[in-house]
Amino acid sequence: MDSYISISIIRMEKSYDSNLHEKDIYRLWEESGFFNPDNLPNQSGVPYTIIMPPPNVTGVLHVGHALFITIQDILIRFNRMQGKRTLWLPGTDHAAIATQSKVEKILDKEEGKRKQDLGREAFLKRVHDFAQASHDTIVNQLKFMGASCDWSREAYTLDEKRNVAVRTAFKRMYDMGLIYRGNRVINWDVKGQTTISDDEIVYVERPAKMYTFRYSKDFPIAISTTRPETKVGDTAVAVHPEDKRYTQYVGKEYALEFCGVPLTIKIIADESVEKEFGTGALGVTPAHSTIDAEIAERHKLPTKQVIDERGRIIVGGENILNKKTTEAREIIVEWLKQMGLLEKGEDIQQNVATAERTGGIIEPLPKLQWFIDVNKEFELEKDKSGLLPFGTTTTNLKQLMDLAVKPGLIEIIPEHFSKTYFHWVHNLRDWCISRQIWYGHRIPVWYKGDALYCNVTPPQDEGWEQDPDTLDTWFSSGLWSFSTLGWPDESASDFLTYHPTDVLETGHDILFFWVARMILMTTCLTGQIPFKKVFLHGMVRDANRQKMSKSKGNIIDPLEVGKTYGTDALRFALVFNTAPGTDMALAEDKIKGMKHFANKLWNIARFILSNNTNEIDITTKPESLTNEDSAILQSLQETITSTTNHIEAFRLHEAAQSIYQFTWHTFADIYIEASKAQLQDETQKENTQKILIYCLSTILKLLHPFMPFITETIYQQLPFPSKQKTLMIEKWPL
RNA sequence: GCGCGCUUAGCUCAGCUGGUUAGAGCACCUCGUUUACACCGAGGGGGUCGAGGGUUCGAAUCCUUCAGCGCGCACCA
């Protein structure tokens, strides 16, 4: 019986206990240096790059982060084992508005102070400290999840190198005429006291009242609105050109007094007006509606701002002056009633624009801001990726974004998301990039009187003042694929070696925010595509398909379940039975089931290693196979092929399924059971031992990208004298 | 209004270019402690693949209509 007991088994507990191994294993990997592609044995290998979507430094990682870490780590480990020079570059995102408002909240709650009480510099120090602490937590969590990223290249969207990239990008695009400063109607977040982009708006359905009235008794047309208070800023009434009810009035101008405010209203005809809506006549408020501003531009109408940044009325007599919009509304409605001008007040459902971050109402108002012009024609100097049709060099940003996504350039997976992408691109308007917040990249523009100076470095002479605004966080995120690789130094070896990157893996919810902006910035500034594939994952929901949120109490904390069931079990549960791009339901039971699988593997290894397989010469092939031997070897070969094909086609769920089924229900259930008899037969014993150990080591390799910790732990127990220092760089089986 | 997606076993979902009796995990039922594992093994029940129509030798898979659910974008005067 002695022969069944070996040294190996003594070092393997009866049931796999992840907490005994994971930390040591991660340290082993880090010390090996192989996270850094410069240290990989095969320096002539083809590069393979993923730049990590930087998590916001606003808190701790949630299970959604756990999902992206898992998916990217699988792709990275798979490609590394295939001998590629594999780089997974990690980083974190300063997330300007999100981080600043988080610190503002803490400041208010804990000290009852506002940021102005501290001043710009002291406040920024607070934000910086918060971001640093948050960053450290995130890094530890990434390591906990087993992320095999190259920490020596770690980047932060607001560090010095990225700042140089941002200033350079701004300067170049300014010189190309793609960045301009203009007074336009923007989305003003009254609560957050900043502009935001169109994509940061969330529409919330609310009940509202739609009023139908005339400006004055003499005015011939009634109009409808939910916002009577803005009507003090009207400069026209627009009707449809073919609306016979009103043709007689078109072109006429009326001077009148509306609630104490003198107005000059011109009646115009514009195609954009719907005859059927309301009275078929639209009161045009050029200063406080994007649509109206466009009409005003077409008809050369004057713009009159009547609401300011505090969301208060700035015209009129004491009755409305300085009042909040909602208060002014009531006053004006009351006035309309008294004057007998109000014809109707109906209850309707209305979509109100709110700011994604603060939840505050968006007040459209005119403001001098910085924009990226998406329609302006320019010369694309170096078209390295072959974006433009042969022979052409002029383009615009919208067209570039359109051209970049197609077979041979950028491929979006799942494919149907490319439709969503094109739809967004085609409807894109100029992107407002300046923000009135303190935390972020300061706009590299200085003013002295009427003079404006834009450059990467400040002007040398006295008296210049820098623009107080910062840039939209997505401006710097848009540079992420190349600002992390040494750009603006285009001869930097990382940039030359690893760009364009291979895969961008991220959630489909930030397709516009981020993916599209990266394509815009990268094609424009480098003439290259940023990545070859965009691999989108879905949202992680709870077992009942509900969104996870603190208030619902249904949050699964990756660290907590990782400690209970093992990180490998969590990782496997996240990809098992989950198709790309679709939302997934994650129940704790599922993770538990995957823990059982890990334990199964553990015991398979214990069984094999306790059968003296450490004395077996695995360099020679087994001979005279039994039926069971042939069957398992063939099945293993099929598993290798299908797993490889599935991963290459981004079907990680199928790959996981394939390994799971083979390991448990073919290898363990059938072959190991058969081997028990074969091991008793002296003529078959050695062959069987060889096959067992061969299958085990192959399973470890196939499974390693998915379950790196347990596979490495077992690998370290294998008897091969010729094995690699870590399983991480073993050769992927063929 | 425009667009996208989903509807397959009790639950959560796979099913890649149409091809043998439609799969997995969990749950359920029966039996079982044997060189690893009860976090296990052997066996089992359970689906007219949302509904109708069509293409095809053959459809969960392709086309079409409809219904329900979810999401995105736009409008919202």
mmCIF file with all atom_site columns, C-alpha atoms in Angstrom, chain A residues 234-365:
data_model
loop_
_atom_site.group_PDB
_atom_site.id
_atom_site.type_symbol
_atom_site.label_atom_id
_atom_site.label_alt_id
_atom_site.label_comp_id
_atom_site.label_asym_id
_atom_site.label_entity_id
_atom_site.label_seq_id
_atom_site.pdbx_PDB_ins_code
_atom_site.Cartn_x
_atom_site.Cartn_y
_atom_site.Cartn_z
_atom_site.occupancy
_atom_site.B_iso_or_equiv
_atom_site.pdbx_formal_charge
_atom_site.auth_seq_id
_atom_site.auth_comp_id
_atom_site.auth_asym_id
_atom_site.auth_atom_id
_atom_site.pdbx_PDB_model_num
ATOM 1   C CA . ASP A 1 234 ? -38.619 84.242 -27.410 1.00 0.00 ? 234 ASP A CA 1
ATOM 2   C CA . THR A 1 235 ? -37.680 86.062 -30.574 1.00 0.00 ? 235 THR A CA 1
ATOM 3   C CA . ALA A 1 236 ? -39.898 84.282 -33.076 1.00 0.00 ? 236 ALA A CA 1
ATOM 4   C CA . VAL A 1 237 ? -42.826 81.972 -33.649 1.00 0.00 ? 237 VAL A CA 1
ATOM 5   C CA . ALA A 1 238 ? -42.229 79.244 -36.177 1.00 0.00 ? 238 ALA A CA 1
ATOM 6   C CA . VAL A 1 239 ? -44.909 77.502 -38.232 1.00 0.00 ? 239 VAL A CA 1
ATOM 7   C CA . HIS A 1 240 ? -44.758 74.909 -40.943 1.00 0.00 ? 240 HIS A CA 1
ATOM 8   C CA . PRO A 1 241 ? -44.435 76.458 -44.434 1.00 0.00 ? 241 PRO A CA 1
ATOM 9   C CA . GLU A 1 242 ? -47.464 74.518 -45.669 1.00 0.00 ? 242 GLU A CA 1
ATOM 10  C CA . ASP A 1 243 ? -49.703 75.218 -42.710 1.00 0.00 ? 243 ASP A CA 1
ATOM 11  C CA . LYS A 1 244 ? -52.505 77.223 -44.308 1.00 0.00 ? 244 LYS A CA 1
ATOM 12  C CA . ARG A 1 245 ? -53.814 78.438 -40.961 1.00 0.00 ? 245 ARG A CA 1
ATOM 13  C CA . TYR A 1 246 ? -50.790 80.655 -40.515 1.00 0.00 ? 246 TYR A CA 1
ATOM 14  C CA . THR A 1 247 ? -49.376 81.509 -43.961 1.00 0.00 ? 247 THR A CA 1
ATOM 15  C CA . GLN A 1 248 ? -50.956 84.936 -43.863 1.00 0.00 ? 248 GLN A CA 1
ATOM 16  C CA . TYR A 1 249 ? -48.848 85.881 -40.832 1.00 0.00 ? 249 TYR A CA 1
ATOM 17  C CA . VAL A 1 250 ? -45.456 84.605 -41.987 1.00 0.00 ? 250 VAL A CA 1
ATOM 18  C CA . GLY A 1 251 ? -42.912 87.379 -42.304 1.00 0.00 ? 251 GLY A CA 1
ATOM 19  C CA . LYS A 1 252 ? -44.747 89.752 -39.981 1.00 0.00 ? 252 LYS A CA 1
ATOM 20  C CA . GLU A 1 253 ? -43.168 91.102 -36.837 1.00 0.00 ? 253 GLU A CA 1
ATOM 21  C CA . TYR A 1 254 ? -44.940 91.973 -33.602 1.00 0.00 ? 254 TYR A CA 1
ATOM 22  C CA . ALA A 1 255 ? -43.733 94.166 -30.767 1.00 0.00 ? 255 ALA A CA 1
ATOM 23  C CA . LEU A 1 256 ? -45.474 93.274 -27.534 1.00 0.00 ? 256 LEU A CA 1
ATOM 24  C CA . GLU A 1 257 ? -45.103 93.019 -23.824 1.00 0.00 ? 257 GLU A CA 1
ATOM 25  C CA . PHE A 1 258 ? -45.102 89.613 -22.166 1.00 0.00 ? 258 PHE A CA 1
ATOM 26  C CA . CYS A 1 259 ? -45.385 89.586 -18.389 1.00 0.00 ? 259 CYS A CA 1
ATOM 27  C CA . GLY A 1 260 ? -43.674 92.937 -18.177 1.00 0.00 ? 260 GLY A CA 1
ATOM 28  C CA . VAL A 1 261 ? -40.927 92.029 -20.631 1.00 0.00 ? 261 VAL A CA 1
ATOM 29  C CA . PRO A 1 262 ? -40.895 93.715 -24.049 1.00 0.00 ? 262 PRO A CA 1
ATOM 30  C CA . LEU A 1 263 ? -40.580 91.178 -26.885 1.00 0.00 ? 263 LEU A CA 1
ATOM 31  C CA . THR A 1 264 ? -40.189 91.428 -30.630 1.00 0.00 ? 264 THR A CA 1
ATOM 32  C CA . ILE A 1 265 ? -41.631 88.317 -32.220 1.00 0.00 ? 265 ILE A CA 1
ATOM 33  C CA . LYS A 1 266 ? -41.134 87.528 -35.890 1.00 0.00 ? 266 LYS A CA 1
ATOM 34  C CA . ILE A 1 267 ? -43.296 84.905 -37.517 1.00 0.00 ? 267 ILE A CA 1
ATOM 35  C CA . ILE A 1 268 ? -41.281 82.508 -39.629 1.00 0.00 ? 268 ILE A CA 1
ATOM 36  C CA . ALA A 1 269 ? -41.828 79.321 -41.598 1.00 0.00 ? 269 ALA A CA 1
ATOM 37  C CA . ASP A 1 270 ? -39.594 76.335 -40.916 1.00 0.00 ? 270 ASP A CA 1
ATOM 38  C CA . GLU A 1 271 ? -39.780 72.720 -42.066 1.00 0.00 ? 271 GLU A CA 1
ATOM 39  C CA . SER A 1 272 ? -38.896 71.374 -38.645 1.00 0.00 ? 272 SER A CA 1
ATOM 40  C CA . VAL A 1 273 ? -42.228 72.413 -37.167 1.00 0.00 ? 273 VAL A CA 1
ATOM 41  C CA . GLU A 1 274 ? -44.893 69.747 -36.916 1.00 0.00 ? 274 GLU A CA 1
ATOM 42  C CA . LYS A 1 275 ? -48.344 70.896 -37.907 1.00 0.00 ? 275 LYS A CA 1
ATOM 43  C CA . GLU A 1 276 ? -50.074 68.394 -35.689 1.00 0.00 ? 276 GLU A CA 1
ATOM 44  C CA . PHE A 1 277 ? -48.228 69.158 -32.495 1.00 0.00 ? 277 PHE A CA 1
ATOM 45  C CA . GLY A 1 278 ? -49.981 71.540 -30.099 1.00 0.00 ? 278 GLY A CA 1
ATOM 46  C CA . THR A 1 279 ? -51.253 74.516 -32.031 1.00 0.00 ? 279 THR A CA 1
ATOM 47  C CA . GLY A 1 280 ? -48.811 73.862 -34.849 1.00 0.00 ? 280 GLY A CA 1
ATOM 48  C CA . ALA A 1 281 ? -46.896 76.967 -33.867 1.00 0.00 ? 281 ALA A CA 1
ATOM 49  C CA . LEU A 1 282 ? -43.650 76.944 -31.966 1.00 0.00 ? 282 LEU A CA 1
ATOM 50  C CA . GLY A 1 283 ? -42.382 79.757 -29.771 1.00 0.00 ? 283 GLY A CA 1
ATOM 51  C CA . VAL A 1 284 ? -38.699 80.005 -30.624 1.00 0.00 ? 284 VAL A CA 1
ATOM 52  C CA . THR A 1 285 ? -36.355 80.489 -27.661 1.00 0.00 ? 285 THR A CA 1
ATOM 53  C CA . PRO A 1 286 ? -32.910 80.541 -29.268 1.00 0.00 ? 286 PRO A CA 1
ATOM 54  C CA . ALA A 1 287 ? -30.979 80.814 -26.021 1.00 0.00 ? 287 ALA A CA 1
ATOM 55  C CA . HIS A 1 288 ? -32.549 77.931 -24.152 1.00 0.00 ? 288 HIS A CA 1
ATOM 56  C CA . SER A 1 289 ? -33.161 75.148 -26.608 1.00 0.00 ? 289 SER A CA 1
ATOM 57  C CA . THR A 1 290 ? -30.774 73.446 -28.972 1.00 0.00 ? 290 THR A CA 1
ATOM 58  C CA . ILE A 1 291 ? -33.451 72.944 -31.595 1.00 0.00 ? 291 ILE A CA 1
ATOM 59  C CA . ASP A 1 292 ? -34.571 76.565 -31.353 1.00 0.00 ? 292 ASP A CA 1
ATOM 60  C CA . ALA A 1 293 ? -30.975 77.682 -31.635 1.00 0.00 ? 293 ALA A CA 1
ATOM 61  C CA . GLU A 1 294 ? -30.737 75.824 -34.929 1.00 0.00 ? 294 GLU A CA 1
ATOM 62  C CA . ILE A 1 295 ? -33.919 77.427 -36.187 1.00 0.00 ? 295 ILE A CA 1
ATOM 63  C CA . ALA A 1 296 ? -32.593 80.807 -35.083 1.00 0.00 ? 296 ALA A CA 1
ATOM 64  C CA . GLU A 1 297 ? -29.405 80.231 -37.008 1.00 0.00 ? 297 GLU A CA 1
ATOM 65  C CA . ARG A 1 298 ? -31.293 79.353 -40.160 1.00 0.00 ? 298 ARG A CA 1
ATOM 66  C CA . HIS A 1 299 ? -33.427 82.476 -39.906 1.00 0.00 ? 299 HIS A CA 1
ATOM 67  C CA . LYS A 1 300 ? -30.800 84.827 -38.477 1.00 0.00 ? 300 LYS A CA 1
ATOM 68  C CA . LEU A 1 301 ? -32.851 85.475 -35.383 1.00 0.00 ? 301 LEU A CA 1
ATOM 69  C CA . PRO A 1 302 ? -31.451 87.317 -32.379 1.00 0.00 ? 302 PRO A CA 1
ATOM 70  C CA . THR A 1 303 ? -30.638 85.293 -29.266 1.00 0.00 ? 303 THR A CA 1
ATOM 71  C CA . LYS A 1 304 ? -31.654 86.556 -25.871 1.00 0.00 ? 304 LYS A CA 1
ATOM 72  C CA . GLN A 1 305 ? -30.469 84.790 -22.739 1.00 0.00 ? 305 GLN A CA 1
ATOM 73  C CA . VAL A 1 306 ? -33.017 84.930 -19.930 1.00 0.00 ? 306 VAL A CA 1
ATOM 74  C CA . ILE A 1 307 ? -31.792 82.189 -17.571 1.00 0.00 ? 307 ILE A CA 1
ATOM 75  C CA . ASP A 1 308 ? -28.348 82.166 -15.991 1.00 0.00 ? 308 ASP A CA 1
ATOM 76  C CA . GLU A 1 309 ? -26.009 79.514 -14.608 1.00 0.00 ? 309 GLU A CA 1
ATOM 77  C CA . ARG A 1 310 ? -27.814 79.429 -11.282 1.00 0.00 ? 310 ARG A CA 1
ATOM 78  C CA . GLY A 1 311 ? -31.012 78.504 -13.100 1.00 0.00 ? 311 GLY A CA 1
ATOM 79  C CA . ARG A 1 312 ? -32.579 81.893 -12.368 1.00 0.00 ? 312 ARG A CA 1
ATOM 80  C CA . ILE A 1 313 ? -34.412 84.412 -14.517 1.00 0.00 ? 313 ILE A CA 1
ATOM 81  C CA . ILE A 1 314 ? -32.310 87.447 -15.410 1.00 0.00 ? 314 ILE A CA 1
ATOM 82  C CA . VAL A 1 315 ? -34.836 89.676 -17.176 1.00 0.00 ? 315 VAL A CA 1
ATOM 83  C CA . GLY A 1 316 ? -38.120 91.290 -16.250 1.00 0.00 ? 316 GLY A CA 1
ATOM 84  C CA . GLY A 1 317 ? -39.487 93.173 -13.290 1.00 0.00 ? 317 GLY A CA 1
ATOM 85  C CA . GLU A 1 318 ? -39.290 92.270 -9.656  1.00 0.00 ? 318 GLU A CA 1
ATOM 86  C CA . ASN A 1 319 ? -42.059 89.706 -10.045 1.00 0.00 ? 319 ASN A CA 1
ATOM 87  C CA . ILE A 1 320 ? -39.814 87.278 -11.907 1.00 0.00 ? 320 ILE A CA 1
ATOM 88  C CA . LEU A 1 321 ? -36.289 88.662 -11.780 1.00 0.00 ? 321 LEU A CA 1
ATOM 89  C CA . ASN A 1 322 ? -33.857 86.394 -9.894  1.00 0.00 ? 322 ASN A CA 1
ATOM 90  C CA . LYS A 1 323 ? -36.562 83.808 -9.384  1.00 0.00 ? 323 LYS A CA 1
ATOM 91  C CA . LYS A 1 324 ? -35.875 80.126 -9.979  1.00 0.00 ? 324 LYS A CA 1
ATOM 92  C CA . THR A 1 325 ? -37.319 78.839 -13.235 1.00 0.00 ? 325 THR A CA 1
ATOM 93  C CA . THR A 1 326 ? -39.998 76.812 -11.481 1.00 0.00 ? 326 THR A CA 1
ATOM 94  C CA . GLU A 1 327 ? -41.102 79.797 -9.403  1.00 0.00 ? 327 GLU A CA 1
ATOM 95  C CA . ALA A 1 328 ? -41.134 82.084 -12.406 1.00 0.00 ? 328 ALA A CA 1
ATOM 96  C CA . ARG A 1 329 ? -43.224 79.527 -14.262 1.00 0.00 ? 329 ARG A CA 1
ATOM 97  C CA . GLU A 1 330 ? -46.004 79.698 -11.687 1.00 0.00 ? 330 GLU A CA 1
ATOM 98  C CA . ILE A 1 331 ? -45.915 83.475 -11.656 1.00 0.00 ? 331 ILE A CA 1
ATOM 99  C CA . ILE A 1 332 ? -46.149 83.675 -15.413 1.00 0.00 ? 332 ILE A CA 1
ATOM 100 C CA . VAL A 1 333 ? -48.947 81.125 -15.580 1.00 0.00 ? 333 VAL A CA 1
ATOM 101 C CA . GLU A 1 334 ? -50.820 83.138 -12.966 1.00 0.00 ? 334 GLU A CA 1
ATOM 102 C CA . TRP A 1 335 ? -50.276 86.287 -15.007 1.00 0.00 ? 335 TRP A CA 1
ATOM 103 C CA . LEU A 1 336 ? -51.534 84.532 -18.155 1.00 0.00 ? 336 LEU A CA 1
ATOM 104 C CA . LYS A 1 337 ? -54.686 83.496 -16.329 1.00 0.00 ? 337 LYS A CA 1
ATOM 105 C CA . GLN A 1 338 ? -55.330 86.998 -15.045 1.00 0.00 ? 338 GLN A CA 1
ATOM 106 C CA . MET A 1 339 ? -54.823 88.490 -18.468 1.00 0.00 ? 339 MET A CA 1
ATOM 107 C CA . GLY A 1 340 ? -57.139 85.919 -20.001 1.00 0.00 ? 340 GLY A CA 1
ATOM 108 C CA . LEU A 1 341 ? -54.415 84.693 -22.330 1.00 0.00 ? 341 LEU A CA 1
ATOM 109 C CA . LEU A 1 342 ? -54.263 81.099 -21.143 1.00 0.00 ? 342 LEU A CA 1
ATOM 110 C CA . GLU A 1 343 ? -56.288 78.789 -23.349 1.00 0.00 ? 343 GLU A CA 1
ATOM 111 C CA . LYS A 1 344 ? -55.369 75.347 -22.005 1.00 0.00 ? 344 LYS A CA 1
ATOM 112 C CA . GLY A 1 345 ? -53.336 73.555 -19.375 1.00 0.00 ? 345 GLY A CA 1
ATOM 113 C CA . GLU A 1 346 ? -53.085 69.802 -19.953 1.00 0.00 ? 346 GLU A CA 1
ATOM 114 C CA . ASP A 1 347 ? -51.313 67.113 -17.981 1.00 0.00 ? 347 ASP A CA 1
ATOM 115 C CA . ILE A 1 348 ? -48.754 65.259 -20.054 1.00 0.00 ? 348 ILE A CA 1
ATOM 116 C CA . GLN A 1 349 ? -45.788 62.930 -19.594 1.00 0.00 ? 349 GLN A CA 1
ATOM 117 C CA . GLN A 1 350 ? -42.531 64.594 -20.436 1.00 0.00 ? 350 GLN A CA 1
ATOM 118 C CA . ASN A 1 351 ? -38.929 63.442 -20.772 1.00 0.00 ? 351 ASN A CA 1
ATOM 119 C CA . VAL A 1 352 ? -36.791 65.758 -18.743 1.00 0.00 ? 352 VAL A CA 1
ATOM 120 C CA . ALA A 1 353 ? -33.073 65.990 -19.447 1.00 0.00 ? 353 ALA A CA 1
ATOM 121 C CA . THR A 1 354 ? -31.005 65.362 -16.345 1.00 0.00 ? 354 THR A CA 1
ATOM 122 C CA . ALA A 1 355 ? -27.291 65.077 -15.724 1.00 0.00 ? 355 ALA A CA 1
ATOM 123 C CA . GLU A 1 356 ? -26.111 61.500 -15.445 1.00 0.00 ? 356 GLU A CA 1
ATOM 124 C CA . ARG A 1 357 ? -23.739 62.220 -12.557 1.00 0.00 ? 357 ARG A CA 1
ATOM 125 C CA . THR A 1 358 ? -25.593 64.693 -10.391 1.00 0.00 ? 358 THR A CA 1
ATOM 126 C CA . GLY A 1 359 ? -29.186 63.956 -11.354 1.00 0.00 ? 359 GLY A CA 1
ATOM 127 C CA . GLY A 1 360 ? -29.712 67.708 -11.711 1.00 0.00 ? 360 GLY A CA 1
ATOM 128 C CA . ILE A 1 361 ? -31.913 69.207 -14.406 1.00 0.00 ? 361 ILE A CA 1
ATOM 129 C CA . ILE A 1 362 ? -30.185 70.299 -17.580 1.00 0.00 ? 362 ILE A CA 1
ATOM 130 C CA . GLU A 1 363 ? -30.704 73.906 -18.513 1.00 0.00 ? 363 GLU A CA 1
ATOM 131 C CA . PRO A 1 364 ? -29.747 74.581 -22.104 1.00 0.00 ? 364 PRO A CA 1
ATOM 132 C CA . LEU A 1 365 ? -28.057 77.980 -22.290 1.00 0.00 ? 365 LEU A CA 1
#
